[in-house]
Amino acid sequence: QFTPDLLPADVTGMTVFDQAKVEFRFQPGPIFANLVLADEINRATPKAQAALLECMDEYTVTVDGVTRPLPLPFFVIATENPIEYHGTYPLPEAQLDRFLLRLELGYPAGEVEIDMLTAQQREHPIDSVQPVVDGPEVLALGDRVRATPVSEVVKDYIVRLTSLSRDHRLVSLGASPRGSLGLMRVAQCWALMHGLPAPREDEVKAVAEAVLSHRLILSPEARAAGLDSRAVVRRLLSEVEVKVA
C-alpha cells in the first residue's frame, strides 16, 4: 500500500545491523517478488515513487552501493486513485513510460457486478485462488512472444504512429522509443493470444490506446477541446496511413 509517509527503503529494503551476528545484513523490501502490486501509487511522494525506476527498467535494486538482481519473472502492477486529487502526486513522465500498459476499468457491467456479489456472498474468492502457471512457464511464454515475427511493414507503421505523436498539434510530449517497443511487443502478444502467425496493423491499432495513452502529454489545444489522451491516440491512428503491399 503506497502512502504519503512511505520511504524508498520501505520499497527496496535496507541494510540493518544484526546484533546476534554483530554484522550488517541486507533486509529485502517487498520489491523482491515476482509480482508487485503498488496500490494507489499516486498517494506516495515522488521520492518513494522513484524507488521503482531502477527496478522496472533494470530488474535490479541498488542499496548502499550494492546492486542486487530481482527475481524473474518480475512484474509491477500499479493502481491509481482517479477521484481524489488532494494528497496525491501524479507520476512523472519517466516513470509512466516504464509501464507497458494502462487500463481504465471504470464501473463493471450490471451482470458482472451481480456475479461479484454472488461470488463474495459467503467468502472472498481470493481465499481459494490456486496458481495456474509457475515462473518458468511465464518466462517461456515471454520467449514465445518475442519469437513471434514482425514484418518490416508493421514496424514501419509503428514508427510512423509514434513519430506522429512527437510532432502533432494535440500533443506536447509524444511517445518515446519505449512506446514503439511497447507497441511491437504487445502487438506480438495480441497476435499470439489470437492464434495469428504475426501481428498486422490491425493488432497494433487494437492495443495502441492501452500502450500509448499514458505516455502522451496533451497540448493546451487538446485540453481546451476537452480531449483525453485516449481520444488523441484514436486521432493519431486515423491520420496514419496503412500501406497496402
CSV table of C-alpha atoms in Angstrom, one decimal:
chain,number,residue,atom,x,y,z
A,1,GLN,CA,0.0,0.0,0.0
A,2,PHE,CA,1.5,3.3,-1.1
A,3,THR,CA,1.0,6.1,1.4
A,4,PRO,CA,2.4,9.7,1.8
A,5,ASP,CA,4.8,8.6,4.5
A,6,LEU,CA,6.3,5.7,2.5
A,7,LEU,CA,10.1,5.8,2.2
A,8,PRO,CA,12.2,4.4,-0.7
A,9,ALA,CA,13.8,2.0,1.8
A,10,ASP,CA,10.3,0.7,2.6
A,11,VAL,CA,10.1,-0.5,-1.0
A,12,THR,CA,13.6,-1.6,-1.9
A,13,GLY,CA,14.8,-2.8,1.5
A,14,MET,CA,17.7,-1.6,3.7
A,15,THR,CA,20.9,-2.5,5.4
A,16,VAL,CA,20.3,-3.3,9.1
A,17,PHE,CA,22.6,-4.3,11.9
A,18,ASP,CA,22.3,-7.9,13.2
A,19,GLN,CA,23.1,-7.7,16.8
A,20,ALA,CA,23.2,-11.5,17.2
A,21,LYS,CA,25.9,-11.9,14.5
A,22,VAL,CA,27.4,-8.5,15.1
A,23,GLU,CA,27.3,-7.6,11.4
A,24,PHE,CA,25.3,-5.6,8.9
A,25,ARG,CA,22.9,-7.5,6.6
A,26,PHE,CA,20.5,-6.6,3.9
A,27,GLN,CA,16.8,-6.8,4.7
A,28,PRO,CA,15.0,-7.1,1.3
A,29,GLY,CA,11.9,-5.0,0.7
A,30,PRO,CA,8.6,-6.0,-0.8
A,31,ILE,CA,10.0,-5.2,-4.3
A,32,PHE,CA,11.8,-8.6,-4.2
A,33,ALA,CA,8.9,-10.6,-5.6
A,34,ASN,CA,7.7,-11.9,-8.9
A,35,LEU,CA,4.5,-9.8,-8.9
A,36,VAL,CA,4.5,-6.4,-7.1
A,37,LEU,CA,1.2,-4.6,-6.6
A,38,ALA,CA,1.7,-0.9,-5.9
A,39,ASP,CA,-1.7,0.0,-4.6
A,40,GLU,CA,-2.7,3.7,-5.0
A,41,ILE,CA,0.8,4.6,-6.2
A,42,ASN,CA,-0.1,8.2,-6.7
A,43,ARG,CA,-0.5,8.6,-2.9
A,44,ALA,CA,3.2,8.2,-2.4
A,45,THR,CA,5.7,11.1,-2.7
A,46,PRO,CA,7.8,11.4,-5.9
A,47,LYS,CA,10.8,10.2,-3.9
A,48,ALA,CA,9.1,7.0,-2.9
A,49,GLN,CA,7.7,6.5,-6.5
A,50,ALA,CA,11.3,6.9,-7.9
A,51,ALA,CA,12.3,3.8,-5.9
A,52,LEU,CA,10.6,1.8,-8.7
A,53,LEU,CA,12.5,3.4,-11.6
A,54,GLU,CA,15.6,1.1,-11.5
A,55,CYS,CA,13.5,-1.9,-10.6
A,56,MET,CA,11.2,-1.5,-13.6
A,57,ASP,CA,14.0,-0.7,-16.1
A,58,GLU,CA,17.0,-2.8,-15.0
A,59,TYR,CA,15.3,-5.5,-12.9
A,60,THR,CA,17.8,-4.7,-10.1
A,61,VAL,CA,17.9,-2.8,-6.8
A,62,THR,CA,20.8,-0.8,-5.6
A,63,VAL,CA,21.1,-0.1,-1.9
A,64,ASP,CA,24.2,1.4,-0.2
A,65,GLY,CA,26.1,0.9,-3.4
A,66,VAL,CA,25.3,-2.8,-3.8
A,67,THR,CA,23.3,-3.8,-6.8
A,68,ARG,CA,21.1,-6.9,-6.4
A,69,PRO,CA,19.0,-8.7,-9.1
A,70,LEU,CA,15.3,-9.1,-8.7
A,71,PRO,CA,13.6,-12.5,-9.1
A,72,LEU,CA,12.4,-13.3,-12.6
A,73,PRO,CA,9.8,-13.1,-13.9
A,74,PHE,CA,9.2,-9.6,-12.5
A,75,PHE,CA,6.1,-7.5,-12.9
A,76,VAL,CA,4.8,-4.3,-11.4
A,77,ILE,CA,1.1,-3.6,-11.4
A,78,ALA,CA,0.0,-0.2,-10.0
A,79,THR,CA,-3.4,1.3,-9.2
A,80,GLU,CA,-4.2,5.0,-9.1
A,81,ASN,CA,-6.9,6.8,-7.2
A,82,PRO,CA,-8.6,8.7,-10.0
A,83,ILE,CA,-11.1,10.6,-7.9
A,84,GLU,CA,-9.2,12.3,-5.0
A,85,TYR,CA,-6.6,14.8,-6.0
A,86,HIS,CA,-5.8,16.2,-2.6
A,87,GLY,CA,-2.8,14.4,-1.2
A,88,THR,CA,-1.9,12.7,-4.4
A,89,TYR,CA,1.2,13.0,-6.6
A,90,PRO,CA,1.0,12.4,-10.3
A,91,LEU,CA,3.6,10.0,-11.7
A,92,PRO,CA,6.4,11.7,-13.6
A,93,GLU,CA,6.7,11.0,-17.3
A,94,ALA,CA,9.9,8.9,-16.9
A,95,GLN,CA,8.0,6.5,-14.6
A,96,LEU,CA,4.8,6.4,-16.7
A,97,ASP,CA,6.9,5.4,-19.6
A,98,ARG,CA,8.1,2.3,-17.8
A,99,PHE,CA,4.6,0.9,-17.6
A,100,LEU,CA,3.8,-1.2,-20.6
A,101,LEU,CA,0.1,-0.7,-20.4
A,102,ARG,CA,-2.5,1.4,-18.7
A,103,LEU,CA,-6.1,0.1,-18.5
A,104,GLU,CA,-9.1,2.1,-17.3
A,105,LEU,CA,-11.5,-0.3,-15.7
A,106,GLY,CA,-14.4,2.0,-14.9
A,107,TYR,CA,-17.5,0.5,-13.3
A,108,PRO,CA,-18.4,-3.1,-14.1
A,109,ALA,CA,-21.5,-4.0,-16.2
A,110,GLY,CA,-24.6,-4.9,-14.2
A,111,GLU,CA,-24.4,-8.6,-14.7
A,112,VAL,CA,-20.7,-8.6,-13.8
A,113,GLU,CA,-21.5,-6.8,-10.6
A,114,ILE,CA,-24.2,-9.4,-9.8
A,115,ASP,CA,-21.6,-12.1,-10.3
A,116,MET,CA,-19.2,-10.3,-8.0
A,117,LEU,CA,-21.9,-10.1,-5.3
A,118,THR,CA,-22.7,-13.8,-5.7
A,119,ALA,CA,-19.0,-14.8,-5.6
A,120,GLN,CA,-18.4,-12.9,-2.3
A,121,GLN,CA,-21.7,-13.7,-0.6
A,122,ARG,CA,-20.1,-16.2,1.8
A,123,GLU,CA,-16.4,-15.7,1.4
A,124,HIS,CA,-13.8,-13.9,-0.7
A,125,PRO,CA,-12.7,-15.8,-3.8
A,126,ILE,CA,-9.1,-14.8,-3.2
A,127,ASP,CA,-9.1,-17.3,-0.3
A,128,SER,CA,-9.4,-20.2,-2.7
A,129,VAL,CA,-7.3,-18.9,-5.6
A,130,GLN,CA,-4.9,-21.6,-7.0
A,131,PRO,CA,-1.9,-20.9,-9.2
A,132,VAL,CA,-2.4,-21.8,-12.9
A,133,VAL,CA,1.2,-21.1,-14.1
A,134,ASP,CA,4.6,-21.0,-12.5
A,135,GLY,CA,7.6,-18.7,-13.1
A,136,PRO,CA,9.4,-20.8,-15.7
A,137,GLU,CA,6.2,-21.2,-17.7
A,138,VAL,CA,5.7,-17.4,-17.6
A,139,LEU,CA,9.3,-16.9,-18.9
A,140,ALA,CA,8.7,-19.5,-21.6
A,141,LEU,CA,5.6,-17.6,-22.7
A,142,GLY,CA,7.7,-14.4,-22.9
A,143,ASP,CA,10.1,-16.2,-25.2
A,144,ARG,CA,7.2,-17.2,-27.4
A,145,VAL,CA,6.0,-13.6,-27.6
A,146,ARG,CA,9.5,-12.4,-28.6
A,147,ALA,CA,9.8,-15.1,-31.2
A,148,THR,CA,6.6,-14.0,-32.9
A,149,PRO,CA,7.8,-12.5,-36.2
A,150,VAL,CA,7.0,-8.8,-37.0
A,151,SER,CA,7.2,-7.6,-40.6
A,152,GLU,CA,9.0,-4.6,-41.7
A,153,VAL,CA,5.7,-3.1,-42.9
A,154,VAL,CA,4.3,-3.4,-39.3
A,155,LYS,CA,7.5,-1.9,-37.8
A,156,ASP,CA,7.2,1.0,-40.2
A,157,TYR,CA,3.6,1.5,-39.2
A,158,ILE,CA,4.5,1.6,-35.5
A,159,VAL,CA,7.3,4.1,-36.0
A,160,ARG,CA,5.2,6.4,-38.2
A,161,LEU,CA,2.5,6.3,-35.5
A,162,THR,CA,4.9,7.2,-32.6
A,163,SER,CA,6.7,9.7,-34.8
A,164,LEU,CA,3.4,11.5,-35.5
A,165,SER,CA,2.8,11.7,-31.7
A,166,ARG,CA,6.0,13.7,-31.4
A,167,ASP,CA,5.0,16.3,-34.0
A,168,HIS,CA,1.3,16.8,-33.6
A,169,ARG,CA,-0.6,19.9,-32.5
A,170,LEU,CA,-2.6,17.9,-29.9
A,171,VAL,CA,0.5,16.6,-28.2
A,172,SER,CA,3.1,18.5,-26.2
A,173,LEU,CA,5.2,15.4,-25.5
A,174,GLY,CA,4.9,12.3,-27.7
A,175,ALA,CA,5.8,8.7,-27.2
A,176,SER,CA,9.4,7.8,-26.7
A,177,PRO,CA,11.2,4.8,-28.3
A,178,ARG,CA,9.9,2.8,-25.3
A,179,GLY,CA,6.4,3.4,-26.7
A,180,SER,CA,7.4,2.0,-30.1
A,181,LEU,CA,8.9,-1.1,-28.5
A,182,GLY,CA,5.9,-1.5,-26.2
A,183,LEU,CA,3.5,-1.3,-29.2
A,184,MET,CA,5.5,-4.0,-31.0
A,185,ARG,CA,5.7,-6.3,-28.0
A,186,VAL,CA,2.0,-6.0,-27.1
A,187,ALA,CA,1.0,-6.5,-30.7
A,188,GLN,CA,3.1,-9.7,-30.8
A,189,CYS,CA,1.4,-10.8,-27.6
A,190,TRP,CA,-2.1,-10.0,-29.0
A,191,ALA,CA,-1.3,-11.9,-32.2
A,192,LEU,CA,-0.1,-15.0,-30.2
A,193,MET,CA,-3.2,-14.9,-28.0
A,194,HIS,CA,-5.5,-14.8,-31.0
A,195,GLY,CA,-3.7,-17.6,-32.9
A,196,LEU,CA,-2.2,-15.4,-35.6
A,197,PRO,CA,1.2,-16.1,-37.1
A,198,ALA,CA,2.3,-12.5,-36.8
A,199,PRO,CA,0.8,-9.1,-35.9
A,200,ARG,CA,-0.7,-6.9,-38.6
A,201,GLU,CA,-1.5,-3.2,-38.4
A,202,ASP,CA,-4.9,-4.2,-37.0
A,203,GLU,CA,-3.3,-5.7,-34.0
A,204,VAL,CA,-1.3,-2.5,-33.4
A,205,LYS,CA,-4.5,-0.5,-33.6
A,206,ALA,CA,-6.2,-2.8,-31.1
A,207,VAL,CA,-3.5,-2.2,-28.4
A,208,ALA,CA,-2.5,1.4,-29.2
A,209,GLU,CA,-4.7,3.1,-26.7
A,210,ALA,CA,-3.6,0.9,-23.8
A,211,VAL,CA,0.1,1.2,-24.8
A,212,LEU,CA,0.3,4.9,-25.7
A,213,SER,CA,-2.3,6.9,-23.8
A,214,HIS,CA,-0.3,7.2,-20.6
A,215,ARG,CA,2.8,8.2,-22.5
A,216,LEU,CA,1.4,11.4,-24.1
A,217,ILE,CA,1.3,14.8,-22.6
A,218,LEU,CA,-1.5,16.7,-24.3
A,219,SER,CA,-1.2,20.2,-25.7
A,220,PRO,CA,-3.3,23.1,-24.4
A,221,GLU,CA,-5.3,22.9,-27.6
A,222,ALA,CA,-6.3,19.3,-26.9
A,223,ARG,CA,-7.2,20.1,-23.3
A,224,ALA,CA,-9.3,23.1,-24.4
A,225,ALA,CA,-11.1,20.9,-26.8
A,226,GLY,CA,-12.0,18.5,-24.0
A,227,LEU,CA,-10.0,15.6,-25.4
A,228,ASP,CA,-8.3,13.0,-23.2
A,229,SER,CA,-5.2,11.0,-24.2
A,230,ARG,CA,-7.2,8.0,-25.5
A,231,ALA,CA,-9.1,10.3,-27.8
A,232,VAL,CA,-5.9,11.7,-29.1
A,233,VAL,CA,-4.5,8.3,-29.7
A,234,ARG,CA,-7.6,7.5,-31.8
A,235,ARG,CA,-7.0,10.7,-33.7
A,236,LEU,CA,-3.4,9.7,-34.4
A,237,LEU,CA,-4.5,6.3,-35.6
A,238,SER,CA,-6.9,7.9,-38.0
A,239,GLU,CA,-4.2,10.1,-39.5
A,240,VAL,CA,-1.6,7.3,-40.1
A,241,GLU,CA,-1.9,5.6,-43.4
A,242,VAL,CA,-1.9,1.8,-43.6
A,243,LYS,CA,0.3,0.8,-46.5
A,244,VAL,CA,-1.0,-2.0,-48.8
A,245,ALA,CA,1.7,-4.2,-50.3
